[in-house]
GROMACS .gro file of C-alpha atoms in nm:
model
  219
    1MET     CA    1  12.380  -4.611  -3.633
    2LEU     CA    2  12.238  -4.563  -3.908
    3ILE     CA    3  11.939  -4.712  -3.769
    4SER     CA    4  11.981  -4.596  -3.476
    5ASP     CA    5  12.006  -4.213  -3.571
    6TYR     CA    6  11.730  -4.260  -3.775
    7GLN     CA    7  11.548  -4.420  -3.534
    8ILE     CA    8  11.600  -4.125  -3.256
    9GLU     CA    9  11.504  -3.887  -3.558
   10VAL     CA   10  11.182  -4.031  -3.606
   11ARG     CA   11  11.075  -4.078  -3.192
   12GLU     CA   12  11.132  -3.707  -3.107
   13PRO     CA   13  10.869  -3.625  -3.354
   14ARG     CA   14  10.635  -3.861  -3.244
   15ALA     CA   15  10.713  -3.711  -2.871
   16ARG     CA   16  10.678  -3.406  -2.973
   17GLN     CA   17  10.301  -3.466  -3.068
   18ASP     CA   18  10.218  -3.634  -2.818
   19ALA     CA   19  10.302  -3.355  -2.635
   20GLY     CA   20  10.093  -3.150  -2.835
   21LYS     CA   21   9.847  -3.401  -2.747
   22GLU     CA   22   9.922  -3.360  -2.440
   23THR     CA   23   9.888  -3.024  -2.379
   24GLY     CA   24   9.565  -2.941  -2.594
   25LYS     CA   25   9.402  -3.200  -2.342
   26ASN     CA   26   9.484  -2.963  -2.047
   27ALA     CA   27   9.437  -2.673  -2.226
   28PHE     CA   28   9.077  -2.807  -2.280
   29VAL     CA   29   9.031  -2.917  -1.951
   30ARG     CA   30   9.137  -2.549  -1.802
   31ALA     CA   31   8.872  -2.404  -2.032
   32ASP     CA   32   8.632  -2.662  -1.901
   33ARG     CA   33   8.687  -2.580  -1.550
   34THR     CA   34   8.664  -2.246  -1.624
   35SER     CA   35   8.341  -2.235  -1.805
   36THR     CA   36   8.176  -2.485  -1.520
   37ALA     CA   37   8.333  -2.213  -1.244
   38THR     CA   38   8.174  -1.960  -1.486
   39ASN     CA   39   7.844  -2.090  -1.471
   40GLN     CA   40   7.822  -2.184  -1.119
   41THR     CA   41   7.892  -1.799  -1.023
   42MET     CA   42   7.656  -1.727  -1.286
   43ASN     CA   43   7.429  -1.972  -1.150
   44LYS     CA   44   7.446  -1.888  -0.784
   45SER     CA   45   7.385  -1.465  -0.898
   46ASN     CA   46   7.095  -1.586  -1.075
   47SER     CA   47   6.956  -1.830  -0.766
   48ARG     CA   48   7.035  -1.486  -0.532
   49LYS     CA   49   6.812  -1.265  -0.788
   50THR     CA   50   6.542  -1.565  -0.722
   51SER     CA   51   6.612  -1.543  -0.425
   52GLU     CA   52   6.529  -1.140  -0.345
   53LEU     CA   53   6.272  -1.122  -0.603
   54LEU     CA   54   6.068  -1.388  -0.399
   55GLN     CA   55   6.118  -1.257  -0.044
   56ARG     CA   56   6.002  -0.968  -0.206
   57ARG     CA   57   5.727  -1.077  -0.330
   58GLU     CA   58   5.653  -1.177   0.000
   59ALA     CA   59   5.689  -0.890   0.154
   60PRO     CA   60   5.417  -0.692   0.295
   61LEU     CA   61   5.303  -0.406   0.125
   62ALA     CA   62   5.379  -0.129   0.396
   63THR     CA   63   5.421   0.221   0.381
   64PRO     CA   64   5.642   0.445   0.557
   65THR     CA   65   5.467   0.638   0.807
   66ASP     CA   66   5.504   0.828   1.126
   67LEU     CA   67   5.148   0.725   1.243
   68THR     CA   68   5.176   0.415   1.486
   69ARG     CA   69   5.045   0.089   1.389
   70SER     CA   70   4.694   0.103   1.568
   71ALA     CA   71   4.622   0.424   1.412
   72THR     CA   72   4.706   0.319   1.023
   73LYS     CA   73   4.455   0.032   1.135
   74ASP     CA   74   4.199   0.248   1.294
   75ILE     CA   75   4.208   0.495   0.988
   76ALA     CA   76   4.259   0.200   0.713
   77GLY     CA   77   3.924   0.053   0.882
   78ALA     CA   78   3.672   0.336   0.862
   79MET     CA   79   3.776   0.451   0.524
   80ASN     CA   80   3.777   0.085   0.403
   81ALA     CA   81   3.432   0.139   0.500
   82ILE     CA   82   3.375   0.461   0.328
   83LEU     CA   83   3.575   0.323   0.080
   84ALA     CA   84   3.302   0.018   0.012
   85ASP     CA   85   2.955   0.280   0.056
   86VAL     CA   86   3.114   0.529  -0.184
   87PHE     CA   87   3.117   0.248  -0.486
   88ALA     CA   88   2.787   0.101  -0.346
   89LEU     CA   89   2.584   0.474  -0.379
   90TYR     CA   90   2.771   0.549  -0.723
   91LEU     CA   91   2.679   0.231  -0.855
   92LYS     CA   92   2.318   0.296  -0.731
   93THR     CA   93   2.314   0.631  -0.837
   94LYS     CA   94   2.404   0.485  -1.216
   95ASN     CA   95   2.121   0.215  -1.121
   96PHE     CA   96   1.850   0.474  -1.068
   97HIS     CA   97   1.982   0.729  -1.442
   98TRP     CA   98   1.998   0.480  -1.638
   99HIS     CA   99   1.649   0.382  -1.518
  100MET     CA  100   1.497   0.656  -1.456
  101SER     CA  101   1.110   0.729  -1.692
  102GLY     CA  102   0.899   1.006  -1.686
  103PRO     CA  103   0.801   1.373  -1.796
  104HIS     CA  104   1.144   1.460  -1.583
  105PHE     CA  105   1.307   1.231  -1.732
  106ARG     CA  106   1.625   1.455  -1.872
  107ASP     CA  107   1.707   1.695  -1.525
  108TYR     CA  108   1.647   1.413  -1.331
  109HIS     CA  109   1.910   1.173  -1.602
  110LEU     CA  110   2.157   1.458  -1.600
  111LEU     CA  111   2.153   1.550  -1.233
  112LEU     CA  112   2.226   1.144  -1.118
  113ASP     CA  113   2.480   1.163  -1.393
  114GLU     CA  114   2.630   1.448  -1.233
  115HIS     CA  115   2.632   1.311  -0.916
  116ALA     CA  116   2.786   0.953  -1.028
  117ASP     CA  117   3.064   1.128  -1.135
  118GLN     CA  118   3.131   1.323  -0.788
  119LEU     CA  119   3.093   0.965  -0.629
  120PHE     CA  120   3.333   0.770  -0.848
  121ALA     CA  121   3.563   1.064  -0.837
  122MET     CA  122   3.560   1.003  -0.450
  123THR     CA  123   3.724   0.652  -0.510
  124ASP     CA  124   4.089   0.668  -0.561
  125PRO     CA  125   4.181   0.935  -0.326
  126ILE     CA  126   4.033   0.762  -0.062
  127ALA     CA  127   4.201   0.428  -0.225
  128GLU     CA  128   4.569   0.611  -0.230
  129ARG     CA  129   4.475   0.838   0.106
  130ILE     CA  130   4.447   0.420   0.293
  131ARG     CA  131   4.748   0.322   0.095
  132LYS     CA  132   4.960   0.663   0.215
  133ILE     CA  133   4.962   0.556   0.547
  134GLY     CA  134   5.037   0.208   0.490
  135GLY     CA  135   4.723   0.094   0.528
  136LEU     CA  136   4.560  -0.235   0.285
  137THR     CA  137   4.191  -0.107   0.062
  138LEU     CA  138   4.001  -0.313  -0.132
  139ARG     CA  139   4.049  -0.542  -0.378
  140SER     CA  140   3.769  -0.634  -0.516
  141ILE     CA  141   3.343  -0.613  -0.612
  142GLY     CA  142   3.309  -0.946  -0.365
  143HIS     CA  143   3.536  -0.719  -0.111
  144ILE     CA  144   3.290  -0.387  -0.165
  145SER     CA  145   2.982  -0.614  -0.136
  146ARG     CA  146   3.116  -0.736   0.201
  147THR     CA  147   3.264  -0.419   0.361
  148GLN     CA  148   2.941  -0.162   0.196
  149ARG     CA  149   2.660  -0.102   0.446
  150VAL     CA  150   2.460   0.107   0.172
  151LEU     CA  151   2.209  -0.041   0.076
  152ASP     CA  152   2.127  -0.217  -0.305
  153ASN     CA  153   1.777  -0.157  -0.467
  154ASP     CA  154   1.744  -0.474  -0.741
  155ALA     CA  155   1.396  -0.375  -0.802
  156GLU     CA  156   1.239  -0.353  -1.141
  157TYR     CA  157   1.065  -0.088  -1.136
  158VAL     CA  158   1.112   0.258  -0.874
  159GLU     CA  159   0.935   0.549  -0.878
  160PRO     CA  160   1.110   0.867  -0.973
  161LEU     CA  161   1.059   1.053  -0.665
  162ASP     CA  162   1.148   0.763  -0.476
  163MET     CA  163   1.495   0.715  -0.636
  164LEU     CA  164   1.554   1.096  -0.555
  165ALA     CA  165   1.419   1.027  -0.215
  166GLU     CA  166   1.621   0.694  -0.118
  167LEU     CA  167   1.918   0.876  -0.292
  168ALA     CA  168   1.923   1.155  -0.101
  169ASP     CA  169   1.874   0.943   0.291
  170ASP     CA  170   2.189   0.700   0.168
  171ASN     CA  171   2.413   1.091   0.080
  172LYS     CA  172   2.231   1.194   0.470
  173THR     CA  173   2.402   0.848   0.591
  174LEU     CA  174   2.736   0.902   0.368
  175ALA     CA  175   2.721   1.262   0.555
  176THR     CA  176   2.732   1.106   0.900
  177ARG     CA  177   2.956   0.823   0.878
  178LEU     CA  178   3.231   1.065   0.696
  179ARG     CA  179   3.215   1.301   1.021
  180GLU     CA  180   3.275   0.928   1.201
  181ALA     CA  181   3.566   0.859   0.956
  182HIS     CA  182   3.664   1.228   1.081
  183ASN     CA  183   3.690   1.190   1.442
  184VAL     CA  184   3.862   0.901   1.432
  185CYS     CA  185   4.130   1.113   1.204
  186ASP     CA  186   4.143   1.346   1.473
  187GLU     CA  187   4.186   1.096   1.775
  188HIS     CA  188   4.526   1.007   1.512
  189ARG     CA  189   4.644   1.369   1.463
  190ASP     CA  190   4.604   1.210   1.107
  191VAL     CA  191   4.454   1.582   0.937
  192ALA     CA  192   4.534   1.491   0.545
  193THR     CA  193   4.251   1.273   0.582
  194ALA     CA  194   4.079   1.469   0.802
  195SER     CA  195   4.118   1.792   0.538
  196LEU     CA  196   3.969   1.561   0.257
  197ILE     CA  197   3.698   1.414   0.455
  198GLU     CA  198   3.603   1.783   0.530
  199VAL     CA  199   3.556   1.815   0.145
  200TRP     CA  200   3.350   1.512   0.080
  201ILE     CA  201   3.094   1.636   0.369
  202ASP     CA  202   3.031   1.963   0.186
  203GLU     CA  203   3.016   1.753  -0.172
  204THR     CA  204   2.796   1.517  -0.008
  205GLU     CA  205   2.529   1.760   0.191
  206ARG     CA  206   2.544   1.962  -0.162
  207ARG     CA  207   2.396   1.653  -0.344
  208THR     CA  208   2.121   1.556  -0.036
  209TRP     CA  209   2.008   1.913  -0.066
  210PHE     CA  210   1.956   1.939  -0.455
  211LEU     CA  211   1.795   1.618  -0.361
  212PHE     CA  212   1.561   1.669  -0.138
  213GLU     CA  213   1.463   2.012  -0.318
  214THR     CA  214   1.394   1.802  -0.607
  215THR     CA  215   1.202   1.560  -0.467
  216ARG     CA  216   0.952   1.857  -0.275
  217ARG     CA  217   0.616   1.905  -0.399
  218SER     CA  218   0.482   2.228  -0.502
  219ASN     CA  219   0.122   2.324  -0.312
   0.00000   0.00000   0.00000
């Protein structure tokens, strides 16, 4: 009986130890399952966010507007052509500004710098106006060169008065094209773009006037 009692007393702690180990294993398994479930939830959440970001990236660049799709297309097309012309005329004006020479260098140099600043100031409002009505605008120098109608002048030397005369013609043509763009805006009742164009026509006519008068020869 003593041995039996002793054996029972020895076995009971082992059973309790085994039960404790089993409980520990179960707790580990439960913790592991919980961790796995949490990771799966996080992965699903991250996957959903990634999917949303990809969809947003692939979505068209469209700004809400009450103008029709046809109006946006027509106005954006007209104004992108104007924007390309303005960039081309800006660079030509700076080109002649940099390469001006002769006895009237300072006056002509400063005049063309003033004109170039005025042209460059037009570019951002034109592009932003196109985006405001839901259109897409120019993206690169290559895009400008494919769209511009103003002819470049890459000649190594141009007489000062010829520079001014060429710029006068280019500005006069720009005013004509601005009027054409204004007609497109009137057709679609885009008064905001039209009002900007009216200011630019006045500025362009002023540049044409100054250039013309500067090239007049006294008798």
